[in-house]
Amino acid sequence: MSVITIERKVLEKNDEIARQNRALLAEHRILAFNLVSSPGAGKTSIVERTLEHLGKSLKVGVIEGDVQTDFDAQRVARYRVPVIQIVTNGGCHLEAQLVQDALLQMSLPGLDVLIIENVGNLVCPANYDLGEAFKVVVLSTTEGDDKPLKYPSMFRNASVLLVNKIDLIPYVNCNLSALKSNALQINPHLQVFETSCTTNAGISDWCGWLRKKGAHRS
Amino acid sequence: MSVITIERKVLEKNDEIARQNRALLAEHRILAFNLVSSPGAGKTSIVERTLEHLGKSLKVGVIEGDVQTDFDAQRVARYRVPVIQIVTNGGCHLEAQLVQDALLQMSLPGLDVLIIENVGNLVCPANYDLGEAFKVVVLSTTEGDDKPLKYPSMFRNASVLLVNKIDLIPYVNCNLSALKSNALQINPHLQVFETSCTTNAGISDWCGWLRKKGAHRS
């Protein structure tokens, strides 16, 4: 029995549980997305800004994934929304089973949107379906404009790219049009928003898009 | 046969090849280090500044690890040093076998230092010994001061922490003393340098430390 066979079996089992999660979310008409990025690109800040923007009109729940600590759940809990922290204890990505366990702990009726914030990792989470409607990848300008070409799977599998920390453009070596062109070369269907969680630039555009997606679910 | 057993076997095989790499490097009296970080923390820029600083007095070779592209090897090759690019094709970390294959392609006699730049990933490379003398973890100030607590394995397994992009401190939400205190809480033995590849701050301190390490090898 080869390692490759084992890996395929792990992925097949994950996909089966992801299908169950997707069915459960559909039953409750919840729009769920899987938020992925490198460590420190600003995922949790994006969650916070999204809650500030949408929290009054939509009921949003959050699942936080981290290797260690519940810092992110603590940050999100200040917004008085349902939040569950998953600690992977060294695991480099969320899997569908962990998300299913969290869904079973969460009160789903009445939720409009579920944000699943993955572990900070631009490689491994690309391969694991969690049952989400789509993936949103956050890339910060400080990481450099070549990253979509160097880590293509994540950009290929995502529907939305949030180019975050655009307020830092004057101070870093990042060509914004090269970054976007590299991302669209990997995935021409990417919906791209330029955001800053410091200045709030782009947040209303991103949330407007998300609200429309939410209105069209069911 | 469980997945965990397979994983242990993979790691045991990796460790055996890492031992062979370590013996080969010792035979040639080469000081090798494994450079790890999130994507975009500045590993390749650290390699470039290190080559500028040490390249005249020491002979340095470089192994570049990336999921896709040979951009980093192209950047390093401009310094006219021996460089081999490993493309993992989706793999989230370097393994000892890939490094051994690269070592066999490289002319080792006369080399003083070997830099192995790992795939940008703050989780998975922590578990894979490549045969290096020590790990150097780069954390950029833009990633935030909580990252050592959220991704502890990498900081626990490293000997050196380069806190990079310190020139961006005025523009980002990062408490430098909290960052260092979090890192030292995880690993009190970490040697910490504050660096900027834009202003060259801290590069001579880091390279001075590396030069001493090189002088004491054998």
Coordinates of C-alpha atoms in Angstrom, one line a residue, chain B residues 3-213:
Chain B
V3 CA -2.2 6.8 8.2
I4 CA -0.3 7.7 11.4
T5 CA 2.0 4.7 10.9
I6 CA 2.6 5.7 7.3
E7 CA 3.4 9.3 8.4
R8 CA 5.9 8.0 11.0
K9 CA 7.6 5.8 8.3
V10 CA 7.8 8.7 6.0
L11 CA 9.4 10.8 8.7
E12 CA 11.8 8.0 9.7
K13 CA 12.9 7.6 6.1
N14 CA 13.4 11.3 5.8
D15 CA 15.5 11.4 9.0
E16 CA 17.7 8.6 7.7
I17 CA 18.4 10.6 4.5
A18 CA 18.9 13.8 6.5
R19 CA 21.6 11.9 8.5
Q20 CA 23.3 11.1 5.2
N21 CA 23.1 14.7 4.1
R22 CA 24.6 15.9 7.4
A23 CA 27.5 13.4 7.0
L24 CA 28.2 14.6 3.5
L25 CA 28.1 18.3 4.5
A26 CA 30.4 17.5 7.5
E27 CA 32.9 15.7 5.2
H28 CA 33.2 18.9 3.2
R29 CA 33.1 21.1 6.3
I30 CA 30.1 23.0 4.9
L31 CA 27.9 25.0 7.3
A32 CA 24.3 24.5 6.1
F33 CA 21.2 26.2 7.4
N34 CA 17.5 25.7 6.5
L35 CA 15.8 29.1 5.9
V36 CA 12.0 29.0 6.7
S37 CA 9.1 31.4 6.9
S38 CA 5.6 32.3 5.6
P39 CA 5.4 33.2 1.9
G40 CA 6.7 36.7 1.4
A41 CA 8.4 37.3 4.7
G42 CA 11.6 38.0 2.8
K43 CA 13.7 34.8 2.7
T44 CA 15.1 35.4 -0.8
S45 CA 15.9 39.0 0.1
I46 CA 17.8 37.8 3.2
V47 CA 19.7 35.3 0.9
E48 CA 20.6 38.2 -1.4
R49 CA 21.8 40.5 1.4
T50 CA 23.7 37.6 3.0
L51 CA 25.5 37.0 -0.3
E52 CA 26.4 40.7 -0.7
H53 CA 27.8 40.7 2.8
L54 CA 29.6 37.4 2.9
G55 CA 30.2 36.6 -0.7
K56 CA 33.7 38.1 -0.9
S57 CA 35.1 36.2 2.1
L58 CA 33.2 33.0 2.1
K59 CA 32.1 30.7 -0.7
V60 CA 28.3 30.3 -0.4
G61 CA 26.0 27.9 -2.3
V62 CA 22.2 28.1 -2.4
I63 CA 19.4 25.5 -2.8
E64 CA 16.1 27.1 -3.6
G65 CA 12.8 25.3 -2.8
D66 CA 9.5 26.5 -4.4
V67 CA 6.1 25.0 -5.1
Q68 CA 6.4 26.4 -8.7
T69 CA 8.7 28.7 -10.8
D70 CA 12.5 29.2 -10.7
F71 CA 12.2 32.9 -9.9
D72 CA 14.2 32.7 -6.7
A73 CA 17.1 30.7 -8.4
Q74 CA 17.2 33.4 -11.1
R75 CA 17.4 36.2 -8.5
V76 CA 20.2 34.4 -6.6
A77 CA 22.2 33.4 -9.8
R78 CA 22.9 37.1 -10.4
Y79 CA 25.3 36.9 -7.5
R80 CA 27.3 34.3 -9.5
V81 CA 27.1 31.6 -6.8
P82 CA 26.3 27.9 -7.2
V83 CA 22.5 27.6 -7.1
I84 CA 20.1 24.7 -7.6
Q85 CA 16.3 25.2 -7.9
I86 CA 14.0 22.4 -6.5
V87 CA 10.4 22.7 -7.7
T88 CA 8.1 20.6 -5.4
N89 CA 5.2 20.7 -7.9
G90 CA 2.6 21.3 -5.1
G91 CA 4.6 19.9 -2.2
C92 CA 4.3 22.1 0.9
H93 CA 7.9 21.6 2.2
L94 CA 11.4 20.3 1.2
E95 CA 12.3 16.8 2.2
A96 CA 15.8 15.4 2.8
Q97 CA 15.7 13.3 -0.5
L98 CA 15.1 16.4 -2.6
V99 CA 18.0 18.2 -0.9
Q100 CA 20.2 15.1 -1.4
D101 CA 19.4 15.1 -5.1
A102 CA 20.4 18.8 -5.2
L103 CA 23.7 18.2 -3.2
L104 CA 24.7 15.5 -5.7
Q105 CA 24.3 18.0 -8.6
M106 CA 26.4 20.7 -6.8
S107 CA 30.1 21.0 -6.6
L108 CA 30.7 20.8 -2.9
P109 CA 34.5 21.0 -2.5
G110 CA 35.5 24.5 -1.4
L111 CA 32.0 25.6 -0.3
D112 CA 31.9 27.2 3.2
V113 CA 28.2 27.9 3.6
L114 CA 25.1 26.3 2.1
I115 CA 21.8 28.1 2.4
I116 CA 18.7 25.9 1.8
E117 CA 15.7 28.2 1.2
N118 CA 12.6 26.2 2.0
V119 CA 9.1 26.5 0.6
G120 CA 7.2 29.5 2.1
N121 CA 5.1 27.8 4.8
L122 CA 5.2 28.4 8.6
V123 CA 3.8 24.9 9.4
C124 CA 4.9 21.9 7.5
P125 CA 8.7 22.5 7.0
A126 CA 9.1 22.5 10.8
N127 CA 8.8 18.6 10.9
Y128 CA 11.3 17.8 8.2
D129 CA 15.1 17.6 9.0
L130 CA 17.1 18.2 5.8
G131 CA 20.5 17.6 7.3
E132 CA 21.1 21.2 8.1
A133 CA 23.2 22.5 11.1
F134 CA 20.2 24.7 12.2
K135 CA 17.0 26.3 11.1
V136 CA 16.7 30.1 10.7
V137 CA 13.1 31.4 10.8
V138 CA 12.2 34.7 9.2
L139 CA 9.1 36.5 10.5
S140 CA 8.2 39.9 9.0
T141 CA 6.7 42.6 11.1
T142 CA 3.8 42.8 8.7
E143 CA 2.6 39.4 9.9
G144 CA 1.9 40.6 13.4
D145 CA 3.4 39.9 16.8
D146 CA 1.2 37.0 17.7
K147 CA 2.6 34.5 15.1
P148 CA 5.2 32.7 17.4
L149 CA 2.3 31.7 19.7
K150 CA 0.0 30.7 16.8
Y151 CA 2.7 28.7 14.9
P152 CA 4.9 27.5 17.8
S153 CA 6.6 24.4 16.2
M154 CA 8.7 26.5 13.7
F155 CA 9.9 28.8 16.5
R156 CA 10.6 25.9 18.8
N157 CA 12.7 24.1 16.2
A158 CA 14.7 27.1 15.0
S159 CA 18.0 28.4 16.4
V160 CA 17.8 31.9 14.9
L161 CA 14.9 34.3 14.4
L162 CA 15.2 37.1 11.9
V163 CA 12.5 39.7 12.6
N164 CA 12.5 41.2 9.1
K165 CA 11.0 44.3 7.5
I166 CA 11.6 46.4 10.6
D167 CA 11.6 49.5 8.4
L168 CA 7.8 48.9 8.1
I169 CA 7.2 49.1 11.9
P170 CA 5.8 52.7 11.7
Y171 CA 3.1 51.6 9.3
V172 CA 1.9 48.3 10.7
N173 CA 0.2 47.1 13.8
C174 CA 3.1 45.1 15.3
N175 CA 4.6 45.5 18.8
L176 CA 8.2 44.5 18.4
S177 CA 8.9 43.8 22.0
A178 CA 5.7 41.7 22.3
L179 CA 6.8 39.8 19.1
K180 CA 10.3 39.0 20.6
S181 CA 8.8 38.1 24.0
N182 CA 6.3 35.8 22.4
A183 CA 9.1 34.1 20.4
L184 CA 11.4 33.7 23.5
Q185 CA 8.4 32.3 25.5
I186 CA 8.2 29.5 22.9
N187 CA 12.0 29.1 22.6
P188 CA 14.3 30.9 25.1
H189 CA 17.4 29.8 23.2
L190 CA 16.5 31.7 20.0
Q191 CA 19.2 34.1 18.7
V192 CA 17.2 37.1 17.5
F193 CA 18.2 39.7 14.9
E194 CA 16.1 42.6 13.7
T195 CA 16.6 43.1 10.0
S196 CA 15.5 45.1 7.0
C197 CA 16.5 44.1 3.4
T198 CA 15.5 47.6 2.3
T199 CA 17.7 49.6 4.7
N200 CA 20.2 46.8 5.4
A201 CA 19.6 47.2 9.1
G202 CA 20.8 44.3 11.1
I203 CA 22.3 42.4 8.1
S204 CA 25.9 42.9 9.3
D205 CA 25.0 41.6 12.8
W206 CA 23.3 38.5 11.4
C207 CA 26.2 37.9 9.0
G208 CA 28.8 38.4 11.7
W209 CA 27.1 35.8 13.8
L210 CA 26.9 33.4 10.7
R211 CA 30.6 34.0 10.0
K212 CA 31.5 33.1 13.6
K213 CA 29.4 29.9 13.3

